[in-house]
Amino acid sequence: MFLTDSQKNYYTAMKKLGRKKPQKVIRRPQHQYHAIFYDIAVSRRDLFIFALNSLQQLSLSPRFEISIFVLIFLNMVSMAIEHHHQSRTVSFTLEVFNALFTTIFGLEAIVKIIGLRHHYFTVPWNLFDFILVFASITGILLQDVLTNFPISPTLLRVVRVFRIGRILRLIKPTVNGKNSFFGQAAKGIRKLLFALIVSLPALFNIGALLFLITFIYAIIGMAVFGHVRRRGALDDLVNFETFGSSMMLLFRLITSAGWNDVLDPLMTQPPHCDPDYRMQPNGDCGHPVIAIAFFVSFIIINFMIVINMYIAVILENFNQAHKEEEIGIVEDDLEMFYVRWSKYDPHATQFINFNQLSDFIASLDSPFSIPKPNTVALVSFDLPIAKGDKIHCLDILHALTKHVLGHVEETEEFKRI
């Protein structure tokens, strides 16, 4: 398919548009006390530190976001300090910190549940927080009970390690449509994560191929080297005597680490072995030529070819993500568009009134923003108007995309796609 650069850019931007849609705004409760908790849950003020992870309206203040990072970092440090044979003072201090952090995050969850009601559980990040809080509280309550059983209560607190995932919020754009303080600084990390996620299907296929090759070599290794005398690197764990041990050994050798140490005992010849051992062909001796061919081919295929395919796939998708960023429209821009759209279309009808269009376009950030006076530009968009002087969000996005990318030649081949 032959497309010009402008047509390719427009086609790539159109694919992104299909992945986004307007979101309903969680309306403020009418009940007085519920409304108070709702205001706290979406508050932008530093005073409410326990609402600092609210997904509804994160603060734009760098100081507020730094307070989030500090709290998460301290939680990580308190878990990292714990060690075997620690003193009672250290244990008591860590238990106090654990209770403190659990209380803070527990209060955050309670405030957000009361304020946001059932909408709280519609956000995946909120479910993640709720599970962490529930596991932490359960661990504290059952800590004394489990001391009478051969199960360490630390196992229940291990789940708190996943709270480190909260840091991911610092590298994504905030829901108000602008990049956060850490999000702007970590824009490259977001690009890497996007490339990794896009690469997962291909990485799975490469992993299946890697498993198949290793499976075949494990069967061959059992047949050829299963009888070799244990010496050198060969022991109870490292050998080709069973399928399980063969797979584990080859899985370790995929990284090419220590393959020469395993190769040496597989080349054993008399007098270091018995060629008549148990009346088997070649006894417990090795096969030098077969061993060399086996390991050289295995390392070349798996380590030098298949493993490098992982790197090639990720780099290819990273380059693709970089090219899409150079187009001028990225995922953050679409997120910003729909967040601003929700202020004019709180019920997510996907339509706004024509008389709201000028204010809406002016409220957007670059590259979609067209500051007032923008009447002439909006008229040139030639937007289709539905019944009741309504305009659809996708029509506006298409027009803005063409405005950003410039003229796109609509050839017959381009129209077919």
Coordinates of C-alpha atoms in Angstrom, one line a residue, residues 159-415:
V159 CA 1.6 -8.0 49.4
R160 CA 2.5 -4.5 50.6
V161 CA 5.5 -4.6 48.3
F162 CA 3.1 -4.1 45.4
R163 CA 2.4 -0.6 46.8
I164 CA 5.6 0.3 44.9
G165 CA 3.3 0.2 41.9
R166 CA 1.9 3.5 43.1
I167 CA 5.0 5.1 41.7
L168 CA 3.7 4.4 38.2
R169 CA 1.1 7.2 38.8
L170 CA 4.0 9.7 38.8
I171 CA 5.0 8.8 35.3
K172 CA 1.5 9.1 33.7
P173 CA -0.4 12.3 32.8
T174 CA -2.9 13.5 35.4
V175 CA -6.6 13.3 34.6
N176 CA -6.9 17.1 34.3
G177 CA -5.2 16.8 30.9
K178 CA -1.8 18.1 31.7
N179 CA 1.4 16.2 32.5
S180 CA 2.2 15.9 36.2
F181 CA 5.5 17.2 37.6
F182 CA 7.0 13.7 37.5
G183 CA 5.0 12.7 34.5
Q184 CA 6.6 15.4 32.3
A185 CA 10.1 14.4 33.5
A186 CA 9.4 10.7 32.9
K187 CA 7.9 11.1 29.5
G188 CA 10.6 8.8 28.1
I189 CA 9.7 6.1 30.6
R190 CA 6.1 6.2 29.5
K191 CA 7.3 5.7 25.9
L192 CA 9.3 2.7 27.0
L193 CA 6.4 1.2 28.9
F194 CA 4.1 1.7 25.9
A195 CA 6.6 0.0 23.6
L196 CA 6.8 -2.9 26.0
I197 CA 3.1 -3.3 26.3
V198 CA 2.7 -3.2 22.5
S199 CA 5.4 -5.8 22.2
L200 CA 3.8 -8.4 24.5
P201 CA 2.0 -10.4 21.8
A202 CA 5.2 -10.7 19.8
L203 CA 7.3 -11.5 22.9
F204 CA 4.8 -14.3 23.8
N205 CA 5.3 -15.8 20.3
I206 CA 9.1 -15.6 20.6
G207 CA 8.8 -17.2 24.1
A208 CA 6.8 -20.1 22.7
L209 CA 9.4 -20.6 20.0
L210 CA 12.2 -20.5 22.6
F211 CA 10.3 -23.1 24.7
L212 CA 9.9 -25.4 21.7
I213 CA 13.6 -25.3 20.8
T214 CA 14.6 -25.9 24.4
F215 CA 12.1 -28.8 24.6
I216 CA 13.6 -30.4 21.6
Y217 CA 17.2 -30.0 22.8
A218 CA 16.2 -31.4 26.3
I219 CA 14.9 -34.6 24.6
I220 CA 18.1 -34.9 22.6
G221 CA 20.2 -34.2 25.7
M222 CA 18.5 -36.9 27.6
A223 CA 19.0 -39.5 24.8
V224 CA 22.7 -38.6 24.2
F225 CA 24.0 -37.4 27.6
G226 CA 21.6 -39.0 30.1
H227 CA 24.2 -41.7 31.0
V228 CA 27.3 -39.5 31.3
R229 CA 29.2 -39.9 34.6
R230 CA 28.7 -37.0 37.0
R231 CA 31.9 -35.0 37.3
G232 CA 32.9 -31.4 37.2
A233 CA 29.8 -29.2 36.7
L234 CA 27.4 -32.2 36.5
D235 CA 25.8 -33.0 39.9
D236 CA 22.4 -34.0 41.3
L237 CA 20.8 -30.8 39.9
V238 CA 22.8 -30.2 36.8
N239 CA 22.5 -33.2 34.5
F240 CA 20.5 -34.7 31.5
E241 CA 19.2 -37.7 33.4
T242 CA 15.6 -36.5 33.6
F243 CA 13.4 -34.2 31.5
G244 CA 13.0 -31.7 34.3
S245 CA 16.7 -31.4 35.0
S246 CA 17.4 -31.1 31.3
M247 CA 15.0 -28.3 30.9
M248 CA 16.3 -26.4 33.9
L249 CA 19.9 -26.9 32.7
L250 CA 19.2 -25.7 29.2
F251 CA 17.1 -22.8 30.6
R252 CA 20.1 -21.6 32.5
L253 CA 22.4 -22.0 29.5
I254 CA 20.1 -19.8 27.3
T255 CA 22.0 -16.9 28.8
S256 CA 25.3 -18.6 27.7
A257 CA 26.5 -18.5 31.3
G258 CA 28.8 -21.4 32.2
W259 CA 28.0 -23.6 29.1
N260 CA 31.7 -24.4 28.7
D261 CA 31.8 -25.9 32.3
V262 CA 28.9 -28.2 31.4
L263 CA 30.5 -29.1 28.1
D264 CA 33.7 -30.4 29.6
P265 CA 32.2 -33.4 31.5
L266 CA 30.1 -34.3 28.5
M267 CA 33.3 -34.9 26.5
T268 CA 34.7 -37.3 29.1
Q269 CA 36.7 -40.2 27.6
P270 CA 38.6 -43.2 29.0
P271 CA 40.4 -43.5 31.4
H272 CA 38.1 -41.0 33.2
C273 CA 35.0 -43.1 32.4
D274 CA 33.9 -46.7 31.9
P275 CA 32.9 -47.5 28.3
D276 CA 31.4 -50.8 29.5
Y277 CA 29.3 -49.3 32.3
R278 CA 26.0 -51.3 32.7
M279 CA 26.6 -52.8 29.3
Q280 CA 25.4 -49.5 27.7
P281 CA 26.6 -48.2 24.4
N282 CA 29.6 -46.0 25.2
G283 CA 29.1 -46.8 29.0
D284 CA 29.1 -43.6 31.1
C285 CA 31.5 -41.8 28.7
G286 CA 30.7 -38.7 26.8
H287 CA 30.6 -37.8 23.0
P288 CA 33.0 -35.0 22.3
V289 CA 31.9 -34.3 18.7
I290 CA 28.2 -34.5 19.5
A291 CA 28.6 -32.4 22.7
I292 CA 30.4 -29.7 20.8
A293 CA 27.8 -29.6 18.0
F294 CA 25.0 -29.8 20.6
F295 CA 26.1 -26.8 22.7
V296 CA 27.4 -24.6 19.8
S297 CA 24.1 -25.0 17.9
F298 CA 22.1 -24.4 21.0
I299 CA 23.9 -21.2 22.0
I300 CA 23.8 -19.9 18.4
I301 CA 20.1 -20.6 17.9
N302 CA 18.8 -19.6 21.4
F303 CA 21.2 -17.0 22.7
M304 CA 22.5 -15.3 19.5
I305 CA 19.3 -15.5 17.5
V306 CA 16.1 -16.0 19.5
I307 CA 17.0 -14.0 22.5
N308 CA 18.1 -11.1 20.3
M309 CA 14.7 -11.2 18.7
Y310 CA 13.3 -10.0 22.0
I311 CA 15.5 -6.9 21.8
A312 CA 14.7 -6.4 18.1
V313 CA 10.9 -6.5 18.7
I314 CA 11.1 -4.0 21.7
L315 CA 13.4 -1.6 19.7
E316 CA 11.1 -1.8 16.7
N317 CA 8.1 -0.8 18.8
F318 CA 10.1 1.9 20.6
N319 CA 11.1 3.4 17.3
Q320 CA 7.4 3.2 16.2
A321 CA 6.3 5.0 19.4
H322 CA 9.0 7.6 18.8
K323 CA 7.8 8.1 15.2
E324 CA 4.2 8.5 16.4
E325 CA 5.4 11.1 18.8
E326 CA 7.1 13.0 16.0
I327 CA 3.7 13.2 14.2
G328 CA 2.6 15.8 16.7
I329 CA -0.3 14.0 18.3
V330 CA 0.3 11.6 21.2
E331 CA -1.9 9.7 23.6
D332 CA -1.5 12.4 26.2
D333 CA -3.1 14.9 23.8
L334 CA -6.1 12.7 23.3
E335 CA -6.4 12.2 27.1
M336 CA -6.3 16.0 27.5
F337 CA -9.0 16.4 24.9
Y338 CA -11.5 14.1 26.5
V339 CA -10.8 15.4 30.0
R340 CA -11.6 18.9 28.9
W341 CA -14.5 17.5 26.9
S342 CA -16.0 16.1 30.1
K343 CA -16.5 19.6 31.5
Y344 CA -18.8 20.4 28.5
D345 CA -20.4 17.0 28.2
P346 CA -20.6 15.6 31.8
H347 CA -23.0 12.8 30.8
A348 CA -20.7 11.5 28.1
T349 CA -23.3 11.9 25.3
Q350 CA -20.4 12.6 22.9
F351 CA -22.1 15.8 21.8
I352 CA -21.8 19.5 22.8
N353 CA -23.7 22.5 21.7
F354 CA -22.4 24.5 18.8
N355 CA -22.2 27.7 20.9
Q356 CA -19.8 25.9 23.3
L357 CA -17.4 25.0 20.5
S358 CA -15.3 28.2 20.6
D359 CA -14.8 28.1 24.4
F360 CA -14.0 24.3 24.3
I361 CA -11.3 24.7 21.5
A362 CA -9.8 27.6 23.3
S363 CA -9.6 25.6 26.6
L364 CA -7.5 22.9 25.0
D365 CA -3.7 22.7 25.3
S366 CA -1.2 22.5 22.5
P367 CA -1.4 21.1 19.8
F368 CA -5.2 21.2 19.6
S369 CA -5.7 24.7 21.1
I370 CA -6.9 27.5 18.9
P371 CA -7.1 30.7 21.0
K372 CA -9.8 33.2 20.6
P373 CA -10.8 34.8 18.3
N374 CA -11.1 31.4 16.6
T375 CA -14.4 31.8 14.7
V376 CA -12.8 31.9 11.2
A377 CA -10.8 28.7 11.9
L378 CA -13.8 26.8 13.3
V379 CA -15.9 27.8 10.3
S380 CA -13.2 26.5 8.0
F381 CA -13.5 23.1 9.7
D382 CA -16.9 22.6 8.0
L383 CA -18.1 20.5 10.9
P384 CA -21.3 18.5 10.5
I385 CA -24.1 19.7 12.8
A386 CA -26.6 17.2 14.2
K387 CA -30.1 17.9 15.4
G388 CA -30.4 20.5 18.1
D389 CA -27.2 22.3 16.9
K390 CA -25.0 19.5 18.4
I391 CA -21.5 18.5 17.3
H392 CA -19.9 15.1 17.8
C393 CA -16.6 14.8 19.6
L394 CA -15.0 12.6 16.8
D395 CA -15.9 15.2 14.2
I396 CA -14.1 17.8 16.2
L397 CA -11.1 15.5 16.7
H398 CA -10.9 14.7 13.0
A399 CA -10.9 18.4 12.2
L400 CA -8.3 19.3 14.8
T401 CA -6.1 16.4 13.6
K402 CA -6.2 17.7 10.1
H403 CA -5.5 21.2 11.4
V404 CA -2.4 19.9 13.3
L405 CA -1.1 17.6 10.6
G406 CA -1.8 20.0 7.7
H407 CA -3.2 19.1 4.3
V408 CA -3.8 15.4 3.7
E409 CA -4.2 14.4 0.0
E410 CA -7.2 12.1 -0.3
T411 CA -6.2 9.8 -3.1
E412 CA -8.4 6.8 -4.1
E413 CA -6.1 4.4 -2.3
F414 CA -6.2 6.5 0.9
K415 CA -10.0 6.6 0.8

